[in-house]
Every structure is written in structure tokens, then in C-alpha cells.
mmCIF file of C-alpha atoms and ligand atoms in Angstrom:
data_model
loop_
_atom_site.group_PDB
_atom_site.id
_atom_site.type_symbol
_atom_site.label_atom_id
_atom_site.label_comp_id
_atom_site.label_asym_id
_atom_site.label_seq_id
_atom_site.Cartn_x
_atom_site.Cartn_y
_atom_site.Cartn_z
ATOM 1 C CA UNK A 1 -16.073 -0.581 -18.716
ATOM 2 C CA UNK A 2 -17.354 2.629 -17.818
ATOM 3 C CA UNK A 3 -15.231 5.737 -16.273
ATOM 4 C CA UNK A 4 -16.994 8.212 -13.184
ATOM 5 C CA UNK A 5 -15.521 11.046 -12.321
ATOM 6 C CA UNK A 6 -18.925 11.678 -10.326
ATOM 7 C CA UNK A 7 -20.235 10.492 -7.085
ATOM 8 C CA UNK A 8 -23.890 10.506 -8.015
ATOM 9 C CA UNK A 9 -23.222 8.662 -11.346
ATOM 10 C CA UNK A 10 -21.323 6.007 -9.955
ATOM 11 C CA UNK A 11 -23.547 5.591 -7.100
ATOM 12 C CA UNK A 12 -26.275 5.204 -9.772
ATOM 13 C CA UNK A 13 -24.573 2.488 -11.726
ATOM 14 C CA UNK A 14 -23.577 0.771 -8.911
ATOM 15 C CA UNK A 15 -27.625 0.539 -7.829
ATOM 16 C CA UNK A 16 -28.880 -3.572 -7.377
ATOM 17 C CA UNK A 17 -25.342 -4.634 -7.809
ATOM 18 C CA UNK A 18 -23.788 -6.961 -5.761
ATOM 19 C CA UNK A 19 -21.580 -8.166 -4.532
ATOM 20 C CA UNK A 20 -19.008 -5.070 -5.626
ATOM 21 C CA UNK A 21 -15.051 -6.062 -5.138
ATOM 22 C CA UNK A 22 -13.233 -2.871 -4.582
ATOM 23 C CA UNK A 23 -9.907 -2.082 -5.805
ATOM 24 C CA UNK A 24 -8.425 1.283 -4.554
ATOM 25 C CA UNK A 25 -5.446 2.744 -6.478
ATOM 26 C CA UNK A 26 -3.525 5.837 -6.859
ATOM 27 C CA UNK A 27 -3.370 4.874 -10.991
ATOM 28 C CA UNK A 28 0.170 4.512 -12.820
ATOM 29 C CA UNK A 29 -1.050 0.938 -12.779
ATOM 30 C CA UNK A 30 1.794 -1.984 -12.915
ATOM 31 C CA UNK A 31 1.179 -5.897 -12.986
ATOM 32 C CA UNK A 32 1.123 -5.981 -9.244
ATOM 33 C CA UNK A 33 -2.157 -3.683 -9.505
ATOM 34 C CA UNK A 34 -3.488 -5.848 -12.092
ATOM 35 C CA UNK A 35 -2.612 -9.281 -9.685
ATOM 36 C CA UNK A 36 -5.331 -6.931 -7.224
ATOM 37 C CA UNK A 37 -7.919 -6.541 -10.264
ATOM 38 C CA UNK A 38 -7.856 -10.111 -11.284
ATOM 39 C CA UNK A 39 -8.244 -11.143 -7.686
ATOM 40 C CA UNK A 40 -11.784 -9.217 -7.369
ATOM 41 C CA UNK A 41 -12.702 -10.491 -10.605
ATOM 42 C CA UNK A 42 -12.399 -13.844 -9.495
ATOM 43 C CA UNK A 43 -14.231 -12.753 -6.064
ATOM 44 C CA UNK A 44 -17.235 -10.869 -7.898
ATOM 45 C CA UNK A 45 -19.299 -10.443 -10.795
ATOM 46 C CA UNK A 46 -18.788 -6.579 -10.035
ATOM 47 C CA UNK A 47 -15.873 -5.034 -9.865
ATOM 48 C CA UNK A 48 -14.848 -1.504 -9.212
ATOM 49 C CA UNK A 49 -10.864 0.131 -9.022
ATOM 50 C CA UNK A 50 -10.613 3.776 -8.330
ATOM 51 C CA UNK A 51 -8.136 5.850 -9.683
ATOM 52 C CA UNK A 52 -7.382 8.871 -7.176
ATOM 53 C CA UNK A 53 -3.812 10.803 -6.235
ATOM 54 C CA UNK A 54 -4.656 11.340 -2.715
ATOM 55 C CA UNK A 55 -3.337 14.778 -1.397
ATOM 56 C CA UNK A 56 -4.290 13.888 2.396
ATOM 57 C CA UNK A 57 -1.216 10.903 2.245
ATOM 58 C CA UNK A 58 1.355 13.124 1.330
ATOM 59 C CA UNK A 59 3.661 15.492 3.596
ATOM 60 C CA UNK A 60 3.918 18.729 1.862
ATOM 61 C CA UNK A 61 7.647 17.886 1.003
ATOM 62 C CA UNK A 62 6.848 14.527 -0.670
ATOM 63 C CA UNK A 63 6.329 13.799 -4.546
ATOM 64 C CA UNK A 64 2.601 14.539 -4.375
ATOM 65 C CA UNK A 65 3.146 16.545 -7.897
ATOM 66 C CA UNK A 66 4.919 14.502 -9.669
ATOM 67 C CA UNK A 67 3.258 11.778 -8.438
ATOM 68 C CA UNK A 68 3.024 9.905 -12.020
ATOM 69 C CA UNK A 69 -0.763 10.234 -13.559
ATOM 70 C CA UNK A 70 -1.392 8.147 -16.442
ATOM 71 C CA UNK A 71 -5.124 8.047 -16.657
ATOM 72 C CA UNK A 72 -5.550 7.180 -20.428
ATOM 73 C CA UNK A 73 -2.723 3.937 -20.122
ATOM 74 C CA UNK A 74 -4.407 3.073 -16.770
ATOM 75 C CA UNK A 75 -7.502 2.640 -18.714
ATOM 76 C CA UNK A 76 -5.908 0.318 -21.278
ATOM 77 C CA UNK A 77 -4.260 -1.647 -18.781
ATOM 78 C CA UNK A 78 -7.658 -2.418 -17.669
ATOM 79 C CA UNK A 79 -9.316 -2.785 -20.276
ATOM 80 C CA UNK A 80 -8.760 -6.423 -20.922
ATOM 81 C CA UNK A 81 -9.799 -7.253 -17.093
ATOM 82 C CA UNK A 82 -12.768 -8.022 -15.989
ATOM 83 C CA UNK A 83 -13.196 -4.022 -14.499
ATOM 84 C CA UNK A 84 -16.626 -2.940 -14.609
ATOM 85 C CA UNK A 85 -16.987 0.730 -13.798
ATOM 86 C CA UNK A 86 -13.496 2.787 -12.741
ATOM 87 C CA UNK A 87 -13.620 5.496 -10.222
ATOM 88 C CA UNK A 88 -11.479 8.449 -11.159
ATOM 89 C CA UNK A 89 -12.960 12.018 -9.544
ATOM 90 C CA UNK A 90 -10.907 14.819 -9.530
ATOM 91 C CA UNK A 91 -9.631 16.034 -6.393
ATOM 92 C CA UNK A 92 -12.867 18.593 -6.216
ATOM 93 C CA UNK A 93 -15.020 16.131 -6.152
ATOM 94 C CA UNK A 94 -13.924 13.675 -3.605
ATOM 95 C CA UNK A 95 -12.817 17.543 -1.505
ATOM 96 C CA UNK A 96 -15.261 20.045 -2.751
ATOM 97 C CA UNK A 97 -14.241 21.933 0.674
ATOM 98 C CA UNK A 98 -11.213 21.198 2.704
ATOM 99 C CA UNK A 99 -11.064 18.018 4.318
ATOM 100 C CA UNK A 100 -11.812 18.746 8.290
ATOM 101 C CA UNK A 101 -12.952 15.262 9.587
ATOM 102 C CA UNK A 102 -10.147 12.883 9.454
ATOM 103 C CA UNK A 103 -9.977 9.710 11.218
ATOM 104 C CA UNK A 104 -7.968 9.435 14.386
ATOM 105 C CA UNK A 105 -5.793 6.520 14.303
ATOM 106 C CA UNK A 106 -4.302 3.940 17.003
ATOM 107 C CA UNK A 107 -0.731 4.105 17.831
ATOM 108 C CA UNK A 108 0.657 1.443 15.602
ATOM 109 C CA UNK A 109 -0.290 4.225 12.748
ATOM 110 C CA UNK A 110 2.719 6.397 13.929
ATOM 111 C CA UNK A 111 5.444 3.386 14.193
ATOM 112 C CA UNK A 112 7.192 2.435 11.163
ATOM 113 C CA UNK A 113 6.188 4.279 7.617
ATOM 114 C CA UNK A 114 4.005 6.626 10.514
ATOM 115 C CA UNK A 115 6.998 7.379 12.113
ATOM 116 C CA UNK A 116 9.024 8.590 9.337
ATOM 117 C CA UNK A 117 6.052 10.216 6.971
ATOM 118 C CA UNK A 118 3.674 11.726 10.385
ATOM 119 C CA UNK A 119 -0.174 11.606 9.443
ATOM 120 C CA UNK A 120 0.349 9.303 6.493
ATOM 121 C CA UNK A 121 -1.600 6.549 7.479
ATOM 122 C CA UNK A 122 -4.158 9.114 8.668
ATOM 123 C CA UNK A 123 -4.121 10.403 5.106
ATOM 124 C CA UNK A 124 -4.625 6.927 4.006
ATOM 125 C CA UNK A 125 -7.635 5.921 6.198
ATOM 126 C CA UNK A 126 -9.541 8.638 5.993
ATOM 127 C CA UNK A 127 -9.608 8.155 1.845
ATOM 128 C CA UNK A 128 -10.530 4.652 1.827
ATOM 129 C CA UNK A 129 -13.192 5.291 4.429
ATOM 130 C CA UNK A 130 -14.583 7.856 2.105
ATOM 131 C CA UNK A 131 -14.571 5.744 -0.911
ATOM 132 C CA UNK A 132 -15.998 2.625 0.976
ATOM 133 C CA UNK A 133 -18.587 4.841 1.932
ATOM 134 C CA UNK A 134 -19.041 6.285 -2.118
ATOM 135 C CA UNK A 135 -18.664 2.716 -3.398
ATOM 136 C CA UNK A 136 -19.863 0.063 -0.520
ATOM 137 C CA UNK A 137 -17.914 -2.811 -1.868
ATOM 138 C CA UNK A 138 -18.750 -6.091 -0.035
ATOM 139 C CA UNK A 139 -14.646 -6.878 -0.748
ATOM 140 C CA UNK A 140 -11.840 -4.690 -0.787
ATOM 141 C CA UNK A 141 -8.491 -6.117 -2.212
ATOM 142 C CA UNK A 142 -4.679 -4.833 -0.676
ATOM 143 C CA UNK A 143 -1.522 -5.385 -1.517
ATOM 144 C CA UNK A 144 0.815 -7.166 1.182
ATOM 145 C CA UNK A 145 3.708 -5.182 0.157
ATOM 146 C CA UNK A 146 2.111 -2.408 1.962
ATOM 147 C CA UNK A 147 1.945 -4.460 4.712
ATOM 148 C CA UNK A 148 1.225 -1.737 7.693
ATOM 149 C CA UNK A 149 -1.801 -0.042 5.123
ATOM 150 C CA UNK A 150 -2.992 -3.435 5.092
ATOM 151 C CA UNK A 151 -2.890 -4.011 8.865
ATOM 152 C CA UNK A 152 -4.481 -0.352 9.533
ATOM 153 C CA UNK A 153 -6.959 -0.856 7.017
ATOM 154 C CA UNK A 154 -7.995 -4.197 8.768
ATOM 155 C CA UNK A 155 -8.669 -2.880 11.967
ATOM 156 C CA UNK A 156 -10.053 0.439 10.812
ATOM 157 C CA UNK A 157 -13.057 -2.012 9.498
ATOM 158 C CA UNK A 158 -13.079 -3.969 12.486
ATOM 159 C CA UNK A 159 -13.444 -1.371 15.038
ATOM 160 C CA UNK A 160 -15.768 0.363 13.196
ATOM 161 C CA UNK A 161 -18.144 -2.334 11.873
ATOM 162 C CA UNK A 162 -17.561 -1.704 8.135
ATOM 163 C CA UNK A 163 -19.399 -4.327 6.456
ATOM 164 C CA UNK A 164 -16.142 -4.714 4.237
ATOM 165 C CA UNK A 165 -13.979 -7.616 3.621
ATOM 166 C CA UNK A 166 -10.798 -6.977 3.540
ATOM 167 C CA UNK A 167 -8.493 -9.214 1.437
ATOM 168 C CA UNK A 168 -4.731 -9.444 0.938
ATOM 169 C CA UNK A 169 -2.798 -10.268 -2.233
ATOM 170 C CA UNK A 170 0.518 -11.260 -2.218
ATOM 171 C CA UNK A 171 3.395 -8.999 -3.586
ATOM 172 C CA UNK A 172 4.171 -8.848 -7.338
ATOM 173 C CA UNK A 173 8.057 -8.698 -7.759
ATOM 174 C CA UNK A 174 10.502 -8.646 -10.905
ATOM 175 C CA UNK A 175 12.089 -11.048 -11.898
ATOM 176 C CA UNK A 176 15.422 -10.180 -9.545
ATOM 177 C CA UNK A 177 13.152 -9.669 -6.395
ATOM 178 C CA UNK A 178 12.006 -6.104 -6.681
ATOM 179 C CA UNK A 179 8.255 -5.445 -5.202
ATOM 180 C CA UNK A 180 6.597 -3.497 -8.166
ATOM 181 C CA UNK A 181 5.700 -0.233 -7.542
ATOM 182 C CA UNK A 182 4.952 3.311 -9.373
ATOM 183 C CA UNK A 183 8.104 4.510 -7.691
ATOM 184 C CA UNK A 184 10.357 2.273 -9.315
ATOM 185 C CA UNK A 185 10.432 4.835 -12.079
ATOM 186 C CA UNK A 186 11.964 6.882 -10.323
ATOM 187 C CA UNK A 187 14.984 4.947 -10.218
ATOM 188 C CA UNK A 188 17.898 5.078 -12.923
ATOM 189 C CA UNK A 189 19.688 2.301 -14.443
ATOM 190 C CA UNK A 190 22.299 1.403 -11.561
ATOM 191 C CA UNK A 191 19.943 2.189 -8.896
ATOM 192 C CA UNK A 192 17.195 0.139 -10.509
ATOM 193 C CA UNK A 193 20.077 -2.883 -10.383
ATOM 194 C CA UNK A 194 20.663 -2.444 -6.717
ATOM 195 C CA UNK A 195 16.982 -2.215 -5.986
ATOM 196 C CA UNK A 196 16.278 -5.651 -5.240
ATOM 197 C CA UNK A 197 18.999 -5.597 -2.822
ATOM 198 C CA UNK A 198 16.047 -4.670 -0.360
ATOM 199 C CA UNK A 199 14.430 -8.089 -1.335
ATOM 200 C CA UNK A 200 17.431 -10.219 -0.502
ATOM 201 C CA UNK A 201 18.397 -8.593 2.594
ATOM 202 C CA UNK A 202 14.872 -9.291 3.715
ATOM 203 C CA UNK A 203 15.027 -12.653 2.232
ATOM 204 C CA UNK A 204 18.145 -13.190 4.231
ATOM 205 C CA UNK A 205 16.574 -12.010 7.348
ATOM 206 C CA UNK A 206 13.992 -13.947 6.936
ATOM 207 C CA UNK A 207 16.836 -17.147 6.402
ATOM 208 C CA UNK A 208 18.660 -16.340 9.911
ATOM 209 C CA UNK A 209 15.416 -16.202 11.309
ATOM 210 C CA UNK A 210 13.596 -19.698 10.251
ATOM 211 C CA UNK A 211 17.510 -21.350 10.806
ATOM 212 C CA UNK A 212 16.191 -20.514 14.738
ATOM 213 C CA UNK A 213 18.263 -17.321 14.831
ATOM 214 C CA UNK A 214 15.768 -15.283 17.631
ATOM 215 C CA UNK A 215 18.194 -12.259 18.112
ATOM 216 C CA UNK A 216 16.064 -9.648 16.141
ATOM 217 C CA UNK A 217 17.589 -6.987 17.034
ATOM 218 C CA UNK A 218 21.009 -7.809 16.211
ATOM 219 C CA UNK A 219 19.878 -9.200 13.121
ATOM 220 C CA UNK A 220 18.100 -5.863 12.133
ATOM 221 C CA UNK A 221 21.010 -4.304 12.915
ATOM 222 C CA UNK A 222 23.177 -6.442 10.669
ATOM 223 C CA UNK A 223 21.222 -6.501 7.781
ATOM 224 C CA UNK A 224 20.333 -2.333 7.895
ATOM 225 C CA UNK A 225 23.936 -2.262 7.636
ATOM 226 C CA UNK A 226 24.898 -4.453 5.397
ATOM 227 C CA UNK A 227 22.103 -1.958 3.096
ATOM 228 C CA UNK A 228 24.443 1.247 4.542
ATOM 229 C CA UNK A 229 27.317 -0.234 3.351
ATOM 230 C CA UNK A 230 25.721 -0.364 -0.314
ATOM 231 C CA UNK A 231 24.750 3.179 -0.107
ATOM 232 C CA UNK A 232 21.484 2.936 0.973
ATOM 233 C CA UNK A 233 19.607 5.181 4.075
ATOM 234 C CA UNK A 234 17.992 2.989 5.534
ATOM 235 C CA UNK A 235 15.093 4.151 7.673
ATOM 236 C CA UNK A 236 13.688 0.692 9.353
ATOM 237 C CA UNK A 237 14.066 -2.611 9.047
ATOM 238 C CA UNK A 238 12.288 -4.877 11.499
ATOM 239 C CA UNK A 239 10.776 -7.696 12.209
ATOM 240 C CA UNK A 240 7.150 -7.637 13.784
ATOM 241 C CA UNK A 241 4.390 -9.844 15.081
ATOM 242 C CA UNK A 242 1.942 -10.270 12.086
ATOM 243 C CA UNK A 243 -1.353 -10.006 14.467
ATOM 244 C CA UNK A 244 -0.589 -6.651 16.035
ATOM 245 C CA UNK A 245 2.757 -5.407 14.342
ATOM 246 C CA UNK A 246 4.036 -5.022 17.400
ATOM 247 C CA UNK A 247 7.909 -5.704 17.566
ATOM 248 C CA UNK A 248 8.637 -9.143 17.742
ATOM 249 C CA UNK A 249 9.111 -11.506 20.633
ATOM 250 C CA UNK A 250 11.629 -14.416 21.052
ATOM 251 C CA UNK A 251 8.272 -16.077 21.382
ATOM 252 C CA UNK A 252 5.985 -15.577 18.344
ATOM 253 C CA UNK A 253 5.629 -17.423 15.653
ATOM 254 C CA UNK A 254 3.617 -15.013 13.286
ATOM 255 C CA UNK A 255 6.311 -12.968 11.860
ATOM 256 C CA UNK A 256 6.348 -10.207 9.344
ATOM 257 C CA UNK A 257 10.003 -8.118 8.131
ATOM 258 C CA UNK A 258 8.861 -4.525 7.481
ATOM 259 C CA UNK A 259 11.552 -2.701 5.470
ATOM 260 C CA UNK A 260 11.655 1.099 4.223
ATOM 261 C CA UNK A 261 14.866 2.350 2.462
ATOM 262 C CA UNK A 262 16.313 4.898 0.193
ATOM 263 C CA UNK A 263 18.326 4.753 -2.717
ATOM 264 C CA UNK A 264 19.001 8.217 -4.247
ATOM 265 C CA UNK A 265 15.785 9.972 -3.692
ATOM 266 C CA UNK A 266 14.124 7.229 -4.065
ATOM 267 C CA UNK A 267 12.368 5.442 -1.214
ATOM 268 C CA UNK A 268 11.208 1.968 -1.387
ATOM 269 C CA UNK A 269 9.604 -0.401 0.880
ATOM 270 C CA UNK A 270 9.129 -4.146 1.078
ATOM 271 C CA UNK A 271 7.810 -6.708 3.269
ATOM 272 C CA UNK A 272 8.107 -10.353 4.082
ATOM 273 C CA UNK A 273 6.218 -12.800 5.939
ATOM 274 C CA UNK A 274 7.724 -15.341 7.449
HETATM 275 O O1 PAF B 1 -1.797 1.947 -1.704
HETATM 276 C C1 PAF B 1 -2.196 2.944 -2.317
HETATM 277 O O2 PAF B 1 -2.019 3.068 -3.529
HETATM 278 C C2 PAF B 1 -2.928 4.048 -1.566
HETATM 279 O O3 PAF B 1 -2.408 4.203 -0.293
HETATM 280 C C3 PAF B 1 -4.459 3.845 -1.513
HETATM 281 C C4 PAF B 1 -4.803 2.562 -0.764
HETATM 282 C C5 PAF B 1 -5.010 3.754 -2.929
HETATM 283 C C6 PAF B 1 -5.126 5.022 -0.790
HETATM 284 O O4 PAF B 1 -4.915 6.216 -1.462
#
């Protein structure tokens, strides 16, 4: 397994290899990054995860400093997988000079996670066109928990003919429901014990709604309070058509529940398909 903090090295390495399965990261790895790993090893011979803290995807209030960075136990936890070569430039590299171009984004970017964190998606789209461009996977592998990233990244490729695939892996969770994610750490003992509350309000959601209950707003509204009423701030809960993550219709039948919420000062987010 070998480590570039370079552009030019990598690049080098990566010469006559193909296909490349990308996995993008922001490190602090958990099992739910490893799920993404394993998935490109069984994709490609070649596989590639970056490691980067991406400054552009974080509003100048949010935890972009103590972001966790665990470089040395990232590399362990990989390790064992089938990783060939790991990505990890510092942020000079990847933004010798300021970043000026970034990527203007359809309107779905500022619904949801865009509306509460403005220009995150932005942030987020403009990185992973950068390192597609660095790396040129043939595959990239996503997580569906970040179910809007996934959706943005999608069409970001489509509209602009990146010869990328883009595949989805499904959510790793605890054993009581909780997605996985770095900022679980944040969370202390009790909150970590209500966390998974998130999960099971979705879950019930999504139980209302296959029983043939069509009222989504009402039920959004139900189950954001019933999340209130545990202490939570909740700041959406919704249910959306999968295709265009537009709000749902009484109609469609490709349904995803999108759910961001806070516990503390901690702020999680989940999704469900349904
Ligand atoms: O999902 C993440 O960890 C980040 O948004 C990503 C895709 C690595 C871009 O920085």
C-alpha cells in the first residue's frame, strides 16, 4: 500500500492501471468507510481512497478544526484491505493558491443539508471533481447515508460527461440503528444512547408510509416532533422522490426519508429508502 501526498507521484503510479475504483474520504475511518473500500476491491484490481479534510465544505462556524485527523490509524485500518495506493495531500497541495473556480450547482444543492449549511454541496463538488480529475477512477464508491452528496454527485457526472461510475453502498449502522459516522464521537454517553432515535423515527416513517399512509407532510410533522419532544433540534425531516429529490408526491413510488438533527452540538443525519 503506498501513501501520496503528491499529485505528480500518484499520477505516476497510477500510469497503465486500470480499471482504478475510487474511494473519497475525509479519514477518521469507521467500518462504514471500510464497507466503501471492500466494495471497490471487489469492483477492481486497483483501488485508490483519499484521505483529505476539505476546507471548501465547511462554513467558517463549523468543526472544520477539530474535524478528527487520524492519519496513522487510518492507515492501519486499511492496511488489511485490498487498498493499493492512498491519497492524502496536504491542503497546499490540492490549494497551492486559493480556490477561485468552483462549480455552480443546480437548485436541489441548496434544499435540505444546502439549505441549512449554504455552499456545502458546492464545497463538496468542486473537491471530488478535482480529485476525479487527479485520480481518473473508472468507479467511484458513496455512501447512501449521505444520500443528497450521492444524488449531486450523480448528476454532477452526468451533466458533465465524467467518464465515472458512480456507485452507492448501503449505510453501515450499530447495532441499535445508528448510521456510523466520524461525528458520532462527538457524542457523550446519554446522547450516544438517544442517537439512534433518528434511525427509528425514520424507520417509523418509513412504517406509516408502506402501511399506505400518503400524508407526508403530516407525517413529517409528527415524527420531527416526536424528535423535539426528546430534546432534539430538528432541522428536516422529509420524505423525497429518489430520482430527483424533489418532495414527494401522493403519487411516487421511489421514495427516500432525508433526516438532519441535532443532539447537543452534535448534528447527525440519516437516510432511508423506502
Ligand atoms: O462524504 C465525505 O466524507 C466528503 O463529503 C467527501 C465525499 C470525501 C468530499 O470531501
Amino acid at each position: 500500500m503506498n501513501i501520496f501526498n503528491d499529485i505528480d507521484d500518484l499520477r505516476n503510479n497510477l500510469r497503465g492501471k486500470a480499471p482504478v475504483a475510487f474511494v473519497p474520504t475525509m479519514g477518521n475511518l469507521h467500518a462504514g468507510h471500510l464497507a466503501l473500500v471492500k466494495q471497490a476491491g471487489r469492483l477492481s484490481d486497483y483501488v485508490v481512497v483519499s484521505i483529505f479534510v476539505n476546507r471548501l465544505q465547511f462554513l467558517p462556524h463549523e468543526d472544520f478544526d477539530r474535524y478528527p485527523r487520524t492519519l496513522d490509524d487510518d492507515c492501519k485500518a486499511l492496511s488489511p484491505l485490498d487498498v493499493n495506493s492512498i491519497f492524502a495531500p496536504d491542503d497546499k497541495i490540492l490549494f497551492p493558491t486559493p480556490q477561485e473556480f468552483l462549480l455552480a450547482l443546480p437548485p436541489v444543492a441548496d434544499t435540505l443539508e444546502g439549505k441549512f449549511r449554504p455552499g456545502f454541496f458546492r464545497g463538496v463538488a468542486t473537491i471530488i471533481l478535482k480529485l476525479f480529475n487527479i485520480i481518473q477512477p473508472q468507479q467511484a464508491i458513496f455512501g447512501k447515508k449521505d444520500y443528497q452528496q450521492l444524488h449531486i454527485v450523480r448528476e454532477m457526472v452526468r451533466q458533465l460527461n465524467i467518464p465515472v461510475e458512480i456507485i452507492a453502498c448501503e449505510t453501515v449502522r450499530a447495532s441499535d440503528g445508528l448510521a456510523l459516522s466520524s461525528r458520532n464521537q462527538y457524542l457523550d454517553q446519554e446522547q450516544r444512547k438517544e442517537a439512534c432515535q433518528l434511525y427509528r423515527t425514520l424507520l417509523q416513517l418509513k412504517n406509516e408510509i408502506i402501511s399506505g399512509n400518503k400524508e407526508f407532510e403530516t407525517l413529517q410533522h409528527h415524527a420531527a416532533h416526536s424528535l423535539c419532544q426528546r430534546g432534539w433540534t430538528v432541522d428536516y425531516l422529509s420524505v423525497h422522490k429518489r430520482s430527483t429529490l424533489l418532495p414527494a408526491q401522493e403519487h411516487d413510488d421511489d421514495l427516500v426519508i432525508l433526516g438532519a438533527a441535532w443532539l447537543g452540538k452534535t448534528r447527525l443525519i440519516d437516510s432511508l429508502e423506502i
